[in-house]
Coordinates of C-alpha atoms in Angstrom, one line a residue:
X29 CA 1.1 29.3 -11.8
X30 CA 0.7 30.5 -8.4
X31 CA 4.4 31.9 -8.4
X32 CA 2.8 34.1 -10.9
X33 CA -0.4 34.8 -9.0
X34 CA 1.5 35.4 -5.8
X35 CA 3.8 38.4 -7.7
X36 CA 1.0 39.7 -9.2
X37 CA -1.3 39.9 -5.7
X38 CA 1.7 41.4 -4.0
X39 CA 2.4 43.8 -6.5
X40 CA -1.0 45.0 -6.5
X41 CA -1.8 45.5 -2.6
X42 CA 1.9 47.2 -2.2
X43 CA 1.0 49.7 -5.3
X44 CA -2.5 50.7 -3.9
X45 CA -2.2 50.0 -0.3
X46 CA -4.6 47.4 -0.3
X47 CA -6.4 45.2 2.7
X48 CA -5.7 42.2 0.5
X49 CA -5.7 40.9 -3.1
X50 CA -6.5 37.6 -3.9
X51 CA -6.7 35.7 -7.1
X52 CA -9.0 32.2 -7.2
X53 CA -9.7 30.0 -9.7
X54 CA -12.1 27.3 -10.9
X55 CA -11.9 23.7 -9.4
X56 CA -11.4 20.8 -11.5
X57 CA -14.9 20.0 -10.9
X58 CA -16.2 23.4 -12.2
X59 CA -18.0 24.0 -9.1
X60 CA -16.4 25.9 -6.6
X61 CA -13.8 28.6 -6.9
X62 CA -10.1 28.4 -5.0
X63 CA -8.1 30.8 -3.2
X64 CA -4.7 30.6 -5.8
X65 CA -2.4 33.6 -4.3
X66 CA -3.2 36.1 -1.8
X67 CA -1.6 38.9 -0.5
X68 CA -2.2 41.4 2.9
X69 CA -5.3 40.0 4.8
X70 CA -5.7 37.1 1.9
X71 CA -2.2 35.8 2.5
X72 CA -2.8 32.0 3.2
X73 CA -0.3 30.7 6.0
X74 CA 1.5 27.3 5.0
X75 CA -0.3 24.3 5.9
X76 CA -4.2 25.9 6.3
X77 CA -6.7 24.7 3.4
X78 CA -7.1 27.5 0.3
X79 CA -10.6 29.6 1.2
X80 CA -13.1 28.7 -1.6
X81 CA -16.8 29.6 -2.4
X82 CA -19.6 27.4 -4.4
X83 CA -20.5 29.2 -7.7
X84 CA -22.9 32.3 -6.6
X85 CA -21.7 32.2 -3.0
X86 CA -20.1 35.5 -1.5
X87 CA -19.4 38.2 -3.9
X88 CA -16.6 36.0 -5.6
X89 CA -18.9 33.3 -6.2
X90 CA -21.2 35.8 -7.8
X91 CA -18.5 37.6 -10.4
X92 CA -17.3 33.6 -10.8
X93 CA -21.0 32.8 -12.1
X94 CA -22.1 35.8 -13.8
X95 CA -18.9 36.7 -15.8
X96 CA -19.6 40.2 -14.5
X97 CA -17.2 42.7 -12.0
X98 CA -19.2 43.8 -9.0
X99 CA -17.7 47.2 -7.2
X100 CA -19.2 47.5 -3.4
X101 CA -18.8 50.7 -1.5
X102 CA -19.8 49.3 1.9
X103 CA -19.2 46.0 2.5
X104 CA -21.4 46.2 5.6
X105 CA -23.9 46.9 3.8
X106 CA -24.2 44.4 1.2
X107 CA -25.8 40.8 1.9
X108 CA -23.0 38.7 -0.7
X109 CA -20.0 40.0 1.5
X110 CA -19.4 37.2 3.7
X111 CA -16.6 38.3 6.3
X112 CA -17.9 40.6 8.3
X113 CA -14.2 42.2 9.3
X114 CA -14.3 45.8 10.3
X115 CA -10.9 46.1 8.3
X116 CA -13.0 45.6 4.8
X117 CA -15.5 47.9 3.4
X118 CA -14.5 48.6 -0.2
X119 CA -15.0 45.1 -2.8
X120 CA -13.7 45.6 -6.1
X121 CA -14.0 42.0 -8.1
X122 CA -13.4 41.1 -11.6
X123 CA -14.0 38.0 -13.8
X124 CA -10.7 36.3 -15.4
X125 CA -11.6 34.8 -18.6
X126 CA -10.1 32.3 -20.8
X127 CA -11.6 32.9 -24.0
X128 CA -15.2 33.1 -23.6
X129 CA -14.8 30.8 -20.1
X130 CA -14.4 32.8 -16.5
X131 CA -11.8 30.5 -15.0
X132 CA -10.7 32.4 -11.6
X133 CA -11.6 36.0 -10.3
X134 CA -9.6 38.7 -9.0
X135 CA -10.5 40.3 -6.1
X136 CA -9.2 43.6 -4.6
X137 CA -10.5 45.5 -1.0
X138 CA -9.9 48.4 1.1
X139 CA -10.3 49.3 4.7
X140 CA -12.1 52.8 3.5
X141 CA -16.0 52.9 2.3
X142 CA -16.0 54.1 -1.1
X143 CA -12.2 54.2 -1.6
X144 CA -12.9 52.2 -5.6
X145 CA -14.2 54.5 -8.4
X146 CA -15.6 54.3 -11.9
X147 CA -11.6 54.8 -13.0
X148 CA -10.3 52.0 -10.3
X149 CA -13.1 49.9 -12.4
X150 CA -12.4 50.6 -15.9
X151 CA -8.3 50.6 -15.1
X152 CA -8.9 47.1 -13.1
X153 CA -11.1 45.6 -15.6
X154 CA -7.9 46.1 -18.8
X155 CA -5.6 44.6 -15.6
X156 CA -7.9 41.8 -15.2
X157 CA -8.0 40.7 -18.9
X158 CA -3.8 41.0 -18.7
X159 CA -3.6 38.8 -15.8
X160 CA -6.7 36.4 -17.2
X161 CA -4.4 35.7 -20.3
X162 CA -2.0 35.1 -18.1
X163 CA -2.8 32.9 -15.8
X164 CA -4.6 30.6 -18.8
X165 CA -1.0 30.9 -20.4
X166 CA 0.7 29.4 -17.1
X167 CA -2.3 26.9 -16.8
X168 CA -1.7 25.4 -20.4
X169 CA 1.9 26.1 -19.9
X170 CA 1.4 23.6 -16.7
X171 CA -0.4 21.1 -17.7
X172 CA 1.1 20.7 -21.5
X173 CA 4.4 20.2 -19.1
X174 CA 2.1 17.2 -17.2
X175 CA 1.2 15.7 -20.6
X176 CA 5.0 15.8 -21.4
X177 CA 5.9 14.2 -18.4
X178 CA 2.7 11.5 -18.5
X179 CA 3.7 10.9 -22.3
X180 CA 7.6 10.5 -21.8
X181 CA 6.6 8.1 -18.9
X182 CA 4.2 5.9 -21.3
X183 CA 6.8 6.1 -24.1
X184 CA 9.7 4.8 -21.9
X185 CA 7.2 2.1 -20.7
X186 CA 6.3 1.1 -24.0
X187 CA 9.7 1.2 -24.7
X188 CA 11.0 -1.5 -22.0
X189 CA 7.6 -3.3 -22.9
X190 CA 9.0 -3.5 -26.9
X191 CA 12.5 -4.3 -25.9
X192 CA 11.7 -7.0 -23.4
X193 CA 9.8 -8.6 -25.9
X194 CA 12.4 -8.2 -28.6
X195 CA 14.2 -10.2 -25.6
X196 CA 12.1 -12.8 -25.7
X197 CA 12.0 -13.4 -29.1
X198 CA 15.2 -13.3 -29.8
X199 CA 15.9 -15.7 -27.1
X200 CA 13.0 -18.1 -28.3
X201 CA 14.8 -18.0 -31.9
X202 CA 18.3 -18.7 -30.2
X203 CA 17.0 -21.5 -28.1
X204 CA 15.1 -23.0 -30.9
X205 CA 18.3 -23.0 -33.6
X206 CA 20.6 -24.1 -30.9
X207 CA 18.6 -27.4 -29.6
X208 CA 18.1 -28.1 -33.5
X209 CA 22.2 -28.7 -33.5
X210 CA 21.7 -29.8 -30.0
X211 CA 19.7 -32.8 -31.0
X212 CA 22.0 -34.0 -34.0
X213 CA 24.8 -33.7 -31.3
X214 CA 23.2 -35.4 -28.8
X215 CA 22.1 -38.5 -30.7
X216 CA 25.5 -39.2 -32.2
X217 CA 26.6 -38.9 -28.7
X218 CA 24.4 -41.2 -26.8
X219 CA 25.0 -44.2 -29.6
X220 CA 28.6 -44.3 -28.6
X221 CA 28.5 -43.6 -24.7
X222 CA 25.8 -46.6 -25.0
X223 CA 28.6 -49.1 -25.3
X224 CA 31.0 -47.2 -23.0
X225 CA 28.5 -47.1 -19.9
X226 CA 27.4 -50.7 -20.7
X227 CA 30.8 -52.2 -20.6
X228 CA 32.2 -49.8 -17.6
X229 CA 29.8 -51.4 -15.6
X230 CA 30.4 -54.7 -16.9
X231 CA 34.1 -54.7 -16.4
X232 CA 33.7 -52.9 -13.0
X233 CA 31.6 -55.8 -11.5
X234 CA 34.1 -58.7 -12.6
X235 CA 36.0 -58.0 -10.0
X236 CA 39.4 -57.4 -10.0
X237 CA 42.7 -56.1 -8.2
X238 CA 42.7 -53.1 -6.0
X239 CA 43.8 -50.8 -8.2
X240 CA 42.4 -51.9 -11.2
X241 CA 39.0 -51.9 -9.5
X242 CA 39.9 -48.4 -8.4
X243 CA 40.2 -47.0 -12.6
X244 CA 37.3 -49.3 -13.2
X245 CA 34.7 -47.4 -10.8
X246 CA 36.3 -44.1 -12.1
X247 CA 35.2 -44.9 -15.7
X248 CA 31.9 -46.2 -14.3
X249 CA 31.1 -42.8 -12.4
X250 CA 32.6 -40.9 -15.7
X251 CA 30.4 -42.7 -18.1
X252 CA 27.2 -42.4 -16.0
X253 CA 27.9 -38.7 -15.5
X254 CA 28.8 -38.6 -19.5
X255 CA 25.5 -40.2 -19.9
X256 CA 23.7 -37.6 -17.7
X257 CA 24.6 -34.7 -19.8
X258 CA 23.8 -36.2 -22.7
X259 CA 20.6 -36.7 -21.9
X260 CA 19.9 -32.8 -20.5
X261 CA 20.9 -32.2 -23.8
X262 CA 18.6 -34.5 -25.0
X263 CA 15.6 -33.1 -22.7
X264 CA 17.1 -29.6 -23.5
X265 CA 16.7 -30.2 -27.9
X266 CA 13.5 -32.5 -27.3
X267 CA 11.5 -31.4 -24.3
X268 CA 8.7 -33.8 -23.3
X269 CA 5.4 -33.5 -24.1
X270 CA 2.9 -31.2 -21.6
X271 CA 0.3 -33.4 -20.2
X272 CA -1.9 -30.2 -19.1
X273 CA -4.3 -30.4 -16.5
X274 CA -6.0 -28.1 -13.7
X275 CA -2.7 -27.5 -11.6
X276 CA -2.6 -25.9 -8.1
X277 CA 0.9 -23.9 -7.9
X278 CA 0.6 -24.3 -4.2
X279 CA 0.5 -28.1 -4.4
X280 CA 3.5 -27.7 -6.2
X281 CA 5.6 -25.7 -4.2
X282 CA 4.2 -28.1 -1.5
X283 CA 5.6 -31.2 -3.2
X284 CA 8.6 -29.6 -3.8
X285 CA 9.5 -28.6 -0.9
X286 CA 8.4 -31.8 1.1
X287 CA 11.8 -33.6 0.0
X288 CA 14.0 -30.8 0.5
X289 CA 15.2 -32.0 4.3
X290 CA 16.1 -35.2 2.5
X291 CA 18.7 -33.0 0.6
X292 CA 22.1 -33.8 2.3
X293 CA 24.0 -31.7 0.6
X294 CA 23.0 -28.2 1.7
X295 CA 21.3 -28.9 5.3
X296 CA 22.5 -25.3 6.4
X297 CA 20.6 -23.7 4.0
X298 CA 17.1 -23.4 5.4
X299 CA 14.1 -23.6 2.6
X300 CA 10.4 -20.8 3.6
X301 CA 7.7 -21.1 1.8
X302 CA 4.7 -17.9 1.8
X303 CA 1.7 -19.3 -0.1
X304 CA -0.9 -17.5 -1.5
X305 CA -4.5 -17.4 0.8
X306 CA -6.0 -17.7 -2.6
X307 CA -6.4 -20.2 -5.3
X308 CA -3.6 -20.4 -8.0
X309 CA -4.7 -22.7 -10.6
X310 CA -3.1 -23.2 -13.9
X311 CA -3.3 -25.0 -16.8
X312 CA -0.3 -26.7 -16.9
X313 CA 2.1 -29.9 -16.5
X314 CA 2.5 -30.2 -12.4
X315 CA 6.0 -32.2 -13.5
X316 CA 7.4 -29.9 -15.1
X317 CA 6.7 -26.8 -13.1
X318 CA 8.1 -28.9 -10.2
X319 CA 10.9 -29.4 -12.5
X320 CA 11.1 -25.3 -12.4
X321 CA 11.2 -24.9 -9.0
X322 CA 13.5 -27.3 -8.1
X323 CA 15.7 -25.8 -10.8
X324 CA 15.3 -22.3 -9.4
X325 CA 16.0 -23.6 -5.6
X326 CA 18.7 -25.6 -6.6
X327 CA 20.5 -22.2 -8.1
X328 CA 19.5 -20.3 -4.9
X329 CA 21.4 -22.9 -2.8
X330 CA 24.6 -22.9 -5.0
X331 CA 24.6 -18.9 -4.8
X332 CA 24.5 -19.1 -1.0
X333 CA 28.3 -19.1 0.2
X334 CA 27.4 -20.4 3.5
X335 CA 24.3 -20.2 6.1
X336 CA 21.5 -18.5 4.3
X337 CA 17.4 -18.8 3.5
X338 CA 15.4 -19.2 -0.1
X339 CA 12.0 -18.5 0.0
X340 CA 9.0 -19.9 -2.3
X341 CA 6.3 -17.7 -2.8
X342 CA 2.9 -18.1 -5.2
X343 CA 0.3 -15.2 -5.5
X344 CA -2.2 -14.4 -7.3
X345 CA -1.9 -10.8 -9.4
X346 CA -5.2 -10.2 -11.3
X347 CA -5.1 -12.8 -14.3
X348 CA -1.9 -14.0 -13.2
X349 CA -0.4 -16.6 -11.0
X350 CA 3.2 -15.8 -9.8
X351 CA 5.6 -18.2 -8.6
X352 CA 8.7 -16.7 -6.7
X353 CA 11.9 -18.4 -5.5
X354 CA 14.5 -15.5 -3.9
X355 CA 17.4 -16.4 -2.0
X356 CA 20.3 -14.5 0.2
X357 CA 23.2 -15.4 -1.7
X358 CA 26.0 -13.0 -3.6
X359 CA 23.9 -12.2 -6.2
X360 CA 24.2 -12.4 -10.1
X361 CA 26.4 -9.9 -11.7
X362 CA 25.1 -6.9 -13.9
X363 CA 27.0 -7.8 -16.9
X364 CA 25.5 -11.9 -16.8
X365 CA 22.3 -11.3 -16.4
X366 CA 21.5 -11.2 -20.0
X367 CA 23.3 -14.8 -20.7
X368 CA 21.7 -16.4 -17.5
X369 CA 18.8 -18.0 -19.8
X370 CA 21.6 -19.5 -22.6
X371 CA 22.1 -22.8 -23.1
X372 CA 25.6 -24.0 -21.1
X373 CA 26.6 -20.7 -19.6
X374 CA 27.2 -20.5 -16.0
X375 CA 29.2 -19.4 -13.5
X376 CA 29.6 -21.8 -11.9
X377 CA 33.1 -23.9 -11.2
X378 CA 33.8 -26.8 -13.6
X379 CA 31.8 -30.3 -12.7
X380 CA 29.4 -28.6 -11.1
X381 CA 26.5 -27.5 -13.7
X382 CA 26.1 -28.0 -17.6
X383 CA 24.7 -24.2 -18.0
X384 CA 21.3 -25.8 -19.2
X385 CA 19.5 -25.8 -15.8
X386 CA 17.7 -22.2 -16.4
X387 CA 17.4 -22.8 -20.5
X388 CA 15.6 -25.7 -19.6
X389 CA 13.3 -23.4 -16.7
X390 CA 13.0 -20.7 -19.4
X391 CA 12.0 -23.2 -22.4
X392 CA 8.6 -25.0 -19.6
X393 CA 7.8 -21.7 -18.8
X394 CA 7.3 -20.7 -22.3
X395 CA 5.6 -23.9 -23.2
X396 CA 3.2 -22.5 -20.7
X397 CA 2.5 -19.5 -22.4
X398 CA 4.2 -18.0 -19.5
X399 CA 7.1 -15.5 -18.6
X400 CA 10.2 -15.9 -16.2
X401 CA 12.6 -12.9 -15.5
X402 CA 15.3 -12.0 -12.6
X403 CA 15.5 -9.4 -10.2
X404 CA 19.3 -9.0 -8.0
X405 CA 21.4 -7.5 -5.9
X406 CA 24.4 -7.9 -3.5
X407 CA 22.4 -10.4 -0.8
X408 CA 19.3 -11.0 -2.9
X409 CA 17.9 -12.5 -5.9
X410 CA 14.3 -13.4 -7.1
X411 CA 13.1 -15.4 -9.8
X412 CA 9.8 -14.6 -10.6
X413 CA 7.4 -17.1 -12.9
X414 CA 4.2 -15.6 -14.3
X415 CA 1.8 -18.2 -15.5
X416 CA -1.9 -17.1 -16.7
X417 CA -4.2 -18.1 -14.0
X418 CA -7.3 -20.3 -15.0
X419 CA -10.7 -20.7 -12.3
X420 CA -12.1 -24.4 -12.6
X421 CA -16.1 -23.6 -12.5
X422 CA -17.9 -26.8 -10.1
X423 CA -18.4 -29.1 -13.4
X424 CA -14.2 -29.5 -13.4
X425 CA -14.0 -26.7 -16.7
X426 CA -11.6 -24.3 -16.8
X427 CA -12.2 -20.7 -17.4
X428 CA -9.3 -18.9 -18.5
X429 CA -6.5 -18.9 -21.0
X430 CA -5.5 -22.3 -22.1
X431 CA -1.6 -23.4 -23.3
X432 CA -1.3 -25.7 -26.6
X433 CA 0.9 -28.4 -25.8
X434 CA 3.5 -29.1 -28.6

């Protein structure tokens, strides 16, 4: 719009040999009117703040809040003209309407005394109603292009919003018909690995020669680590039951990462923690959302090649209390990170994971009426666990959204 009200000033003062022409509209307050587009004396250099006059203030204001032109033959005569310059003596100013609404002004001077007539007036006024419809055209033009852009913005928000969901309930659905075959799997399972670890051991301890003792202790470690999986699949197809109460997420990340210097495996990796200032209660099972985390840190460590840092970070967002875990590592690739939740996938190298480490985050998270997604890249990764934040009150109540165990 001021593209438009730049051509038309110019056009104007070069045509006539003007002083200046300016063109100034309405706030979006209604109360003041704004130097738009100027040309000669009105040009307004880049960077300096648009002139602009209260309704009834100057000769603008005056045509802005009577709807009326006003002609002035000697500016230095006339008590609304404002700028004193020498250089103007000649005021011609016109109303622009939008229907029945005056919505800018257009306002035309002249070095000479007198130099506007009765014609100038009745010409200008037909010009003024031209460049009123207009500039109302560009203005609905401009801001029926902002409600575009503000509706295609909530649309593709509303979008992600919908498919994340769909997401979420597809993945719900998945997990919940998988542990069903899971659990039939499982049992059958366990009864015959029962014997097998029971008599591994039994036979290991007899004591016998070298080299039987050595095939002994390998059965032994292959039946306990048999029995193991087993029963992740077990925990995966039957989760335990919540035992909620008034948890502090920083406790948590506290006790967490208390016995992470007894971890021998990874000393190189060092383990930050940035806890919130403020409280992050939730209503939840402190077990199993220690179970999370060490989940999540145990993935950060086997994505970090060699040296490298994870970080374990709670806030509180509103209703919400966030738990983070991001690490330094390689990163998860694009075309995984919609199987990273599944049941037994992983990337991981044979032996070293089952694939149910992240089910089992996602499938507590939920049971907390809470969400978990991913964010990566080359050299970084964060986990981020939302959880609906709850405000004990001094009698031990909680305030806030409560999670149904079951």
């Amino acid at each position: 719009m001021a593209s438009i009200g730049d051509h038309v000033a110019a056009v104007l003062t070069q045509e006539l040999g003007l002083h200046s022409c300016s063109i100034m509209l309405r706030d979006n307050d209604g109360r003041c009117i704004v130097n738009l587009s100027g040309a000669g004396a009105a040009t307004v250099p880049p960077g300096e703040t648009p002139r602009s006059f209260e309704l009834g203030e100057g000769v603008a204001g005056a045509v802005a809040l009577g709807g009326t032109a006003i002609r002035v033959d000697d500016a230095s005569l006339d008590q609304r003209f404002l700028d004193r310059s020498p250089s103007v003596r000649s005021l011609l100013c016109f109303p622009l309407f939008s229907g029945d609404q005056v919505f800018g002004v257009l306002n035309l001077s002249h070095p000479e005394s007198g130099f506007f007539t009765e014609e100038h007036e009745a010409v200008f006024v037909l010009l003024a109603t031209v460049v009123g419809h207009l500039l109302a055209f560009a203005r609905v033009q401009s801001e029926l292009a902002d409600l575009n852009r503000s509706l295609e913005a909530k649309v593709e928000a509303k979008t992600r919003e919908i498919e994340a969901a769909q997401r979420r309930s597809f993945q719900r659905e998945k997990l919940a018909s998988l542990g069903t075959l899971v659990a039939g799997v499982a049992h059958e399972l366990n009864n015959k690995l029962v014997p097998l670890v029971a008599y591994s051991h039994l036979l290991k301890d007899s004591g016998r020669p070298d080299e039987e003792q050595r095939l002994l202790n390998a059965m032994a470690v292959a039946a306990d680590g048999a029995k193991a999986i087993v029963e992740s699949l077990l925990r995966f197809s039957r989760p335990e039951p919540i035992n909620l109460s008034i948890v502090n997420c920083n406790t948590v990340v506290e006790g967490v990462t208390a016995l992470l210097p007894h971890r021998t495996d990874r000393p190189e990796v060092e383990v930050r923690t940035a806890l919130s200032p403020e409280p992050t209660f939730v209503w939840g099972d402190a077990q199993q959302l220690g179970q999370v985390l060490v989940n999540l840190i145990n993935n950060g460590c086997d994505a970090i090649d060699a040296q490298g840092a994870i970080e374990v970070a709670t806030r509180l967002r509103g209703h919400t209390v966030e738990l983070e875990v991001s690490d330094n590592g390689q990163g998860i690739p694009q075309e995984h990170l919609s199987k990273i939740f599944d049941p037994f996938f992983t990337t991981k190298e044979v032996g070293r994971g089952t694939g149910l480490g992240l089910s089992l985050c996602y499938g507590m998270v939920r049971a907390h009426s809470g969400e978990i997604d991913v964010e990566t890249r080359p050299g970084r990764t964060v986990f981020t666990v939302r959880l609906p934040a709850v405000e004990p009150d001094p009698g031990g109540r909680v305030e806030g959204t409560r999670v149904h165990a079951g």
